[in-house]
Coordinates of N, CA and C in Angstrom, one line a residue:
X271 N 3.7 19.1 55.0 CA 4.5 18.7 56.1 C 4.4 17.1 56.3
X272 N 3.4 16.5 55.8 CA 3.3 15.1 55.8 C 4.4 14.5 54.9
X273 N 4.7 15.1 53.8 CA 5.8 14.6 52.9 C 7.1 14.7 53.7
X274 N 7.3 15.8 54.4 CA 8.6 15.9 55.2 C 8.6 14.8 56.3
X275 N 7.5 14.6 56.9 CA 7.5 13.6 58.0 C 7.8 12.2 57.4
X276 N 7.2 11.9 56.2 CA 7.5 10.6 55.6 C 9.0 10.5 55.2
X277 N 9.6 11.6 54.8 CA 11.0 11.6 54.4 C 11.8 11.2 55.7
X278 N 11.5 11.9 56.8 CA 12.3 11.8 58.0 C 12.1 10.4 58.6
X279 N 10.9 9.8 58.3 CA 10.7 8.4 58.8 C 11.3 7.3 57.9
X280 N 11.9 7.7 56.8 CA 12.5 6.8 55.9 C 11.7 6.3 54.8
X281 N 10.7 7.0 54.4 CA 9.8 6.7 53.3 C 10.0 7.7 52.1
X282 N 11.1 7.6 51.4 CA 11.4 8.7 50.4 C 10.4 8.7 49.2
X283 N 10.0 7.6 48.8 CA 9.0 7.5 47.6 C 7.7 8.0 48.0
X284 N 7.2 7.6 49.2 CA 5.9 8.1 49.7 C 6.0 9.6 49.9
X285 N 7.1 10.1 50.4 CA 7.3 11.5 50.6 C 7.1 12.3 49.3
X286 N 7.7 11.8 48.2 CA 7.6 12.4 46.9 C 6.1 12.4 46.5
X287 N 5.5 11.3 46.6 CA 4.1 11.2 46.2 C 3.2 12.2 47.0
X288 N 3.5 12.3 48.3 CA 2.7 13.2 49.1 C 2.9 14.6 48.7
X289 N 4.2 14.9 48.5 CA 4.6 16.3 48.0 C 3.9 16.7 46.7
X290 N 3.9 15.7 45.8 CA 3.2 16.0 44.5 C 1.7 16.2 44.7
X291 N 1.1 15.4 45.6 CA -0.3 15.5 45.9 C -0.6 16.8 46.5
X292 N 0.3 17.3 47.3 CA 0.1 18.6 48.0 C 0.1 19.8 47.0
X293 N 1.1 19.7 46.0 CA 1.1 20.7 45.0 C -0.1 20.6 44.1
X294 N -0.5 19.4 43.8 CA -1.8 19.3 43.0 C -3.0 19.8 43.7
X295 N -3.1 19.5 45.0 CA -4.2 20.1 45.7 C -4.2 21.6 45.8
X296 N -3.0 22.2 46.0 CA -2.9 23.6 46.0 C -3.2 24.3 44.7
X297 N -2.8 23.6 43.6 CA -3.2 24.1 42.3 C -4.7 24.1 42.1
X298 N -5.3 23.0 42.6 CA -6.8 22.9 42.4 C -7.5 23.9 43.3
X299 N -7.0 24.4 44.4 CA -7.6 25.4 45.2 C -7.6 26.8 44.6
X300 N -6.7 27.0 43.6 CA -6.5 28.3 43.0 C -6.3 29.4 44.0
X301 N -5.5 29.0 45.0 CA -5.1 29.9 46.1 C -3.6 30.1 46.0
X302 N -3.2 31.2 45.5 CA -1.7 31.4 45.2 C -0.8 31.3 46.4
X303 N -1.3 31.7 47.6 CA -0.4 31.6 48.8 C -0.2 30.1 49.1
X304 N -1.2 29.3 49.1 CA -1.1 27.9 49.3 C -0.2 27.2 48.3
X305 N -0.3 27.6 47.1 CA 0.5 27.0 46.0 C 2.0 27.4 46.2
X306 N 2.3 28.7 46.5 CA 3.6 29.1 46.7 C 4.2 28.3 47.9
X307 N 3.4 28.1 48.9 CA 3.9 27.3 50.1 C 4.2 25.9 49.7
X308 N 3.3 25.3 49.0 CA 3.4 23.9 48.6 C 4.7 23.7 47.7
X309 N 4.9 24.6 46.8 CA 6.0 24.5 45.9 C 7.3 24.7 46.7
X310 N 7.3 25.6 47.6 CA 8.5 25.8 48.4 C 8.8 24.6 49.3
X311 N 7.8 24.0 49.9 CA 8.0 22.7 50.6 C 8.5 21.6 49.7
X312 N 8.0 21.6 48.5 CA 8.5 20.6 47.6 C 9.9 20.7 47.3
X313 N 10.4 22.0 47.1 CA 11.8 22.3 46.9 C 12.6 21.8 48.1
X314 N 12.1 21.9 49.3 CA 12.8 21.4 50.5 C 13.0 19.9 50.4
X315 N 11.9 19.2 50.1 CA 11.9 17.8 50.0 C 13.0 17.3 49.0
X316 N 13.0 18.0 47.8 CA 13.9 17.6 46.8 C 15.4 17.9 47.2
X317 N 15.5 19.0 48.0 CA 16.9 19.3 48.5 C 17.3 18.2 49.5
X318 N 16.4 17.7 50.3 CA 16.8 16.6 51.2 C 17.3 15.4 50.3
X319 N 16.6 15.2 49.2 CA 16.9 14.0 48.3 C 18.1 14.3 47.4
X320 N 18.6 15.5 47.4 CA 19.7 15.9 46.5 C 19.3 15.8 45.0
X321 N 18.1 16.1 44.7 CA 17.6 16.1 43.4 C 17.6 17.5 42.9
X322 N 18.7 18.0 42.5 CA 18.9 19.5 42.3 C 18.1 20.0 41.1
X323 N 17.9 19.3 40.1 CA 17.0 19.7 39.0 C 15.6 20.0 39.5
X324 N 15.1 19.1 40.3 CA 13.7 19.3 40.8 C 13.7 20.5 41.9
X325 N 14.8 20.6 42.6 CA 14.9 21.7 43.6 C 14.7 23.0 42.8
X326 N 15.5 23.1 41.7 CA 15.4 24.4 40.9 C 14.1 24.6 40.3
X327 N 13.5 23.5 39.7 CA 12.2 23.7 39.1 C 11.1 24.1 40.1
X328 N 11.0 23.5 41.2 CA 10.0 23.9 42.2 C 10.3 25.3 42.8
X329 N 11.6 25.6 43.0 CA 11.9 26.9 43.6 C 11.6 28.0 42.6
X330 N 11.9 27.8 41.3 CA 11.6 28.8 40.3 C 10.1 29.0 40.1
X331 N 9.4 28.0 40.2 CA 7.9 28.1 40.1 C 7.4 28.9 41.3
X332 N 7.9 28.6 42.5 CA 7.5 29.3 43.7 C 7.9 30.8 43.6
X333 N 9.1 31.1 43.2 CA 9.5 32.5 43.0 C 8.6 33.3 42.1
X334 N 8.3 32.7 40.9 CA 7.5 33.4 39.9 C 6.1 33.7 40.5
X335 N 5.5 32.7 41.2 CA 4.2 32.9 41.7 C 4.2 33.9 42.9
X336 N 5.2 33.7 43.8 CA 5.3 34.6 44.9 C 5.6 36.1 44.5
X337 N 6.4 36.2 43.5 CA 6.7 37.6 43.0 C 5.5 38.2 42.4
X338 N 4.8 37.4 41.6 CA 3.5 38.0 41.0 C 2.5 38.4 42.1
X339 N 2.4 37.7 43.2 CA 1.4 38.0 44.2 C 1.9 38.7 45.4
X340 N 3.2 39.0 45.4 CA 3.7 39.8 46.5 C 3.9 39.1 47.8
X341 N 4.4 37.9 47.8 CA 4.7 37.1 48.9 C 6.2 37.1 49.2
X342 N 6.8 38.1 49.9 CA 8.2 38.2 50.0 C 8.8 37.0 50.8
X343 N 8.1 36.4 51.7 CA 8.6 35.3 52.5 C 8.9 34.1 51.5
X344 N 8.0 33.8 50.6 CA 8.2 32.7 49.7 C 9.2 33.0 48.7
X345 N 9.3 34.2 48.2 CA 10.4 34.6 47.3 C 11.7 34.4 47.9
X346 N 11.9 34.9 49.1 CA 13.2 34.8 49.8 C 13.6 33.3 50.1
X347 N 12.6 32.5 50.6 CA 12.9 31.1 50.9 C 13.3 30.3 49.7
X348 N 12.5 30.5 48.7 CA 12.7 29.8 47.4 C 13.9 30.2 46.7
X349 N 14.3 31.4 46.9 CA 15.6 31.9 46.3 C 16.8 31.2 46.9
X350 N 16.7 30.9 48.2 CA 17.8 30.1 48.9 C 17.9 28.7 48.2
X351 N 16.8 28.1 48.0 CA 16.8 26.7 47.4 C 17.3 26.8 45.9
X352 N 16.8 27.8 45.2 CA 17.2 27.9 43.8 C 18.8 28.1 43.8
X353 N 19.2 29.0 44.6 CA 20.7 29.3 44.7 C 21.5 28.0 45.0
X354 N 20.9 27.2 45.9 CA 21.7 25.9 46.3 C 21.7 25.0 45.1
X355 N 20.6 24.9 44.3 CA 20.6 24.1 43.1 C 21.6 24.7 42.1
X356 N 21.7 26.0 41.9 CA 22.6 26.6 41.0 C 24.0 26.3 41.3
X357 N 24.4 26.2 42.6 CA 25.7 25.8 43.0 C 26.0 24.4 42.5
X358 N 25.1 23.5 42.6 CA 25.3 22.1 42.2 C 25.4 22.0 40.6
X359 N 24.8 23.0 39.9 CA 24.9 23.1 38.5 C 26.2 23.7 38.0
X360 N 27.1 24.0 38.9 CA 28.4 24.5 38.5 C 28.5 26.0 38.4
X361 N 27.6 26.8 39.0 CA 27.7 28.2 39.0 C 27.7 28.7 40.5
X362 N 28.8 28.3 41.2 CA 28.8 28.5 42.6 C 28.7 30.0 43.0
X363 N 29.4 30.9 42.3 CA 29.3 32.3 42.7 C 27.9 32.8 42.6
X364 N 27.2 32.6 41.5 CA 25.9 33.0 41.3 C 25.0 32.4 42.4
X365 N 25.1 31.1 42.6 CA 24.2 30.4 43.6 C 24.4 30.9 45.0
X366 N 25.7 31.1 45.4 CA 26.0 31.6 46.7 C 25.4 33.0 46.9
X367 N 25.6 33.8 45.9 CA 25.0 35.2 45.9 C 23.5 35.1 46.1
X368 N 22.8 34.2 45.4 CA 21.4 34.1 45.6 C 21.0 33.6 47.0
X369 N 21.8 32.7 47.5 CA 21.5 32.1 48.8 C 21.7 33.2 49.9
X370 N 22.7 34.0 49.8 CA 23.0 35.1 50.7 C 21.9 36.1 50.6
X371 N 21.4 36.4 49.4 CA 20.3 37.4 49.3 C 19.1 36.8 49.9
X372 N 18.8 35.6 49.7 CA 17.6 34.9 50.2 C 17.6 34.9 51.7
X373 N 18.7 34.6 52.3 CA 18.8 34.5 53.8 C 18.6 35.9 54.4
X374 N 19.2 36.9 53.8 CA 19.0 38.3 54.3 C 17.6 38.7 54.1
X375 N 17.0 38.4 52.9 CA 15.6 38.8 52.7 C 14.6 38.1 53.7
X376 N 14.9 36.8 54.0 CA 14.1 36.1 55.0 C 14.2 36.8 56.3
X377 N 15.4 37.2 56.7 CA 15.5 37.9 58.0 C 14.7 39.3 57.9
X378 N 14.8 39.9 56.8 CA 14.1 41.2 56.6 C 12.6 41.0 56.7
X379 N 12.0 39.9 56.5 CA 10.6 39.7 56.6 C 10.2 39.6 58.1
X380 N 11.2 39.4 59.0 CA 11.0 39.2 60.4 C 10.8 37.8 60.8
X381 N 11.0 36.9 59.8 CA 10.9 35.5 60.1 C 12.1 35.0 60.9
X382 N 11.9 34.2 61.9 CA 12.9 33.7 62.7 C 13.1 32.2 62.5
X383 N 12.4 31.6 61.5 CA 12.5 30.1 61.4 C 13.7 29.8 60.4
X384 N 14.2 28.6 60.6 CA 15.2 28.0 59.7 C 16.5 28.7 59.7
X385 N 16.8 29.4 60.8 CA 18.0 30.2 60.9 C 19.2 29.3 61.2
X386 N 19.0 28.0 61.4 CA 20.1 27.1 61.4 C 20.2 26.3 60.1
X387 N 19.0 26.1 59.6 CA 18.9 25.3 58.3 C 19.5 26.1 57.1
X388 N 19.1 27.3 56.9 CA 19.6 28.1 55.8 C 21.1 28.3 55.8
X389 N 21.7 28.7 57.0 CA 23.1 28.8 57.0 C 23.8 27.5 56.7
X390 N 23.2 26.4 57.2 CA 23.8 25.1 56.9 C 23.9 24.8 55.4
X391 N 22.8 25.2 54.7 CA 22.8 25.0 53.2 C 23.8 25.9 52.6
X392 N 24.0 27.1 53.1 CA 25.0 28.0 52.6 C 26.4 27.5 52.9
X393 N 26.6 26.9 54.1 CA 27.9 26.3 54.4 C 28.2 25.2 53.5
X394 N 27.2 24.4 53.1 CA 27.4 23.3 52.2 C 27.8 23.8 50.8
X395 N 27.2 24.9 50.4 CA 27.6 25.5 49.1 C 29.0 26.0 49.2
X396 N 29.4 26.6 50.3 CA 30.8 27.1 50.4 C 31.7 25.9 50.4
X397 N 31.4 24.8 51.0 CA 32.2 23.5 51.0 C 32.3 23.1 49.5
X398 N 31.2 23.0 48.8 CA 31.2 22.6 47.4 C 32.2 23.5 46.6
X399 N 32.2 24.7 46.9 CA 33.1 25.7 46.2 C 34.5 25.8 46.7
X400 N 34.8 25.1 47.8 CA 36.1 25.2 48.3 C 36.4 26.4 49.2
X401 N 35.3 27.1 49.6 CA 35.5 28.3 50.5 C 35.3 27.8 51.9
X402 N 36.4 27.2 52.4 CA 36.3 26.4 53.7 C 36.1 27.4 54.9
X403 N 36.9 28.5 54.9 CA 36.8 29.4 56.1 C 35.4 30.0 56.1
X404 N 34.8 30.4 55.0 CA 33.5 30.9 55.0 C 32.5 29.9 55.5
X405 N 32.7 28.7 55.0 CA 31.8 27.6 55.5 C 31.9 27.3 57.0
X406 N 33.1 27.3 57.5 CA 33.2 27.2 59.0 C 32.6 28.3 59.7
X407 N 32.8 29.5 59.3 CA 32.2 30.6 60.0 C 30.6 30.5 59.9
X408 N 30.1 30.0 58.8 CA 28.7 29.9 58.7 C 28.1 28.8 59.6
X409 N 28.8 27.7 59.7 CA 28.3 26.6 60.6 C 28.4 27.1 62.1
X410 N 29.4 27.8 62.4 CA 29.5 28.4 63.8 C 28.2 29.3 64.0
X411 N 27.9 30.1 63.1 CA 26.6 30.9 63.2 C 25.4 30.0 63.4
X412 N 25.3 29.0 62.6 CA 24.1 28.1 62.6 C 24.1 27.4 64.0
X413 N 25.2 26.9 64.5 CA 25.2 26.3 65.8 C 24.9 27.2 67.0
X414 N 25.3 28.5 66.8 CA 25.0 29.5 67.8 C 23.5 29.7 67.9
X415 N 22.9 29.7 66.7 CA 21.4 29.9 66.6 C 20.7 28.7 67.3
X416 N 21.2 27.5 67.0 CA 20.7 26.3 67.6 C 20.7 26.4 69.1
X417 N 21.8 26.8 69.7 CA 21.9 26.9 71.1 C 21.0 28.0 71.7
X418 N 20.9 29.1 71.0 CA 20.1 30.2 71.4 C 18.6 29.9 71.4
X419 N 18.1 29.2 70.4 CA 16.7 29.0 70.1 C 16.2 27.6 70.3
X420 N 17.1 26.7 70.3 CA 16.8 25.2 70.3 C 16.0 24.8 69.1
X421 N 16.3 25.4 67.9 CA 15.8 25.0 66.6 C 16.7 23.8 66.2
X422 N 16.4 22.6 66.5 CA 17.3 21.5 66.4 C 17.1 20.5 65.3
X423 N 16.1 20.8 64.4 CA 15.7 19.8 63.4 C 16.8 19.5 62.5
X424 N 17.7 20.4 62.2 CA 18.8 20.2 61.3 C 20.2 20.2 61.9
X425 N 20.2 20.1 63.3 CA 21.4 20.2 64.0 C 22.4 19.1 63.7
X426 N 22.0 17.9 63.5 CA 22.9 16.8 63.2 C 23.6 17.1 61.9
X427 N 22.9 17.6 60.9 CA 23.5 17.9 59.6 C 24.5 19.0 59.8
X428 N 24.2 20.0 60.6 CA 25.2 21.1 60.8 C 26.5 20.6 61.4
X429 N 26.4 19.7 62.4 CA 27.6 19.1 63.0 C 28.3 18.3 61.9
X430 N 27.6 17.5 61.1 CA 28.3 16.8 60.0 C 29.0 17.7 59.0
X431 N 28.4 18.8 58.7 CA 29.0 19.7 57.8 C 30.2 20.4 58.4
X432 N 30.2 20.6 59.7 CA 31.3 21.2 60.4 C 32.5 20.2 60.4
X433 N 32.2 18.9 60.5 CA 33.2 17.9 60.4 C 33.8 17.8 59.0
X434 N 33.0 17.9 58.0 CA 33.5 17.9 56.6 C 34.4 19.1 56.3
X435 N 33.9 20.3 56.8 CA 34.7 21.5 56.6 C 36.0 21.4 57.4
X436 N 36.0 20.9 58.6 CA 37.2 20.7 59.4 C 38.2 19.8 58.7
X437 N 37.7 18.7 58.1 CA 38.6 17.8 57.3 C 39.2 18.6 56.1
X438 N 38.4 19.3 55.4 CA 38.9 20.1 54.3 C 39.9 21.2 54.7
X439 N 39.6 21.8 55.8 CA 40.6 22.8 56.3 C 41.9 22.2 56.7
X440 N 41.9 21.0 57.2 CA 43.1 20.3 57.6 C 43.9 19.9 56.3
X441 N 43.2 19.5 55.3 CA 43.8 19.2 54.0 C 44.5 20.4 53.4
X442 N 43.8 21.5 53.5 CA 44.2 22.8 52.9 C 45.5 23.3 53.5
X443 N 45.5 23.3 54.9 CA 46.7 23.9 55.5 C 47.7 22.8 56.0
X444 N 47.5 21.6 55.7 CA 48.4 20.5 56.0 C 48.6 20.2 57.5
X445 N 47.8 20.8 58.3 CA 47.9 20.6 59.7 C 47.1 19.3 60.2
X446 N 46.1 19.1 59.5 CA 45.2 18.0 59.8 C 44.3 18.3 60.9
X447 N 43.0 18.2 60.7 CA 42.0 18.5 61.7 C 41.2 17.2 61.9
X448 N 41.8 16.1 61.9 CA 41.1 14.8 62.0 C 40.4 14.6 63.3
X449 N 41.0 15.1 64.4 CA 40.4 14.9 65.7 C 39.1 15.8 65.8
X450 N 39.3 17.0 65.4 CA 38.1 18.0 65.4 C 37.0 17.4 64.5
X451 N 37.3 16.9 63.3 CA 36.3 16.4 62.4 C 35.6 15.2 63.1
X452 N 36.4 14.3 63.7 CA 35.8 13.1 64.3 C 34.9 13.5 65.4
X453 N 35.3 14.5 66.2 CA 34.4 15.0 67.3 C 33.1 15.5 66.7
X454 N 33.2 16.2 65.6 CA 31.9 16.8 65.0 C 31.1 15.6 64.4
X455 N 31.7 14.6 63.8 CA 30.9 13.5 63.3 C 30.2 12.7 64.4
X456 N 31.0 12.5 65.5 CA 30.4 11.8 66.6 C 29.2 12.6 67.2
X457 N 29.4 13.9 67.3 CA 28.3 14.8 67.8 C 27.1 14.7 66.9
X458 N 27.3 14.7 65.5 CA 26.2 14.5 64.6 C 25.5 13.2 64.8
X459 N 26.2 12.2 65.0 CA 25.6 10.9 65.2 C 24.8 10.9 66.5
X460 N 25.3 11.4 67.6 CA 24.6 11.5 68.9 C 23.4 12.3 68.8
X461 N 23.4 13.5 68.1 CA 22.2 14.3 67.9 C 21.2 13.6 67.1
X462 N 21.6 12.9 66.0 CA 20.7 12.2 65.2 C 20.0 11.0 65.9
X463 N 20.8 10.4 66.8 CA 20.1 9.3 67.6 C 19.2 9.8 68.6

């Protein structure tokens, strides 16, 4: 979590060093649950940094370990990140399928965390693949979760994504959604501030 805090405070290199130190510490403990946790959080940090190769490496290591030791939470969460990386590597259908499976599997564990974050990642994947309507529906779901639970850590990014999707929807149907997109971007800025 310290790595994540460093990232959010604007120290990306320190965040990477802290994340690597956490994984090293977890390996030294020889405690599989802690290592699966550290690897998954490393994947999150690399997702923030848009370092898709590292996202995939960390996620795959977490999936293998969590599968071996029966940690369904970490399998599900890491599958979402692996899927997001796969989308960036040009295999959108496969990646989106992995993400959807991971989100459903997370919910099946009974976990209620990151239910705005994960749909935002999926919406971003839909945007990347040109599936604008699916992306818009997914951000609406994420924003509804934010309002219902006040899980707000990724809210600004959800609004930004909604703006990007609105712009693309306007380009696609030639109606133009510039005003809606601008409202979303302004909301994203306000939330971030």
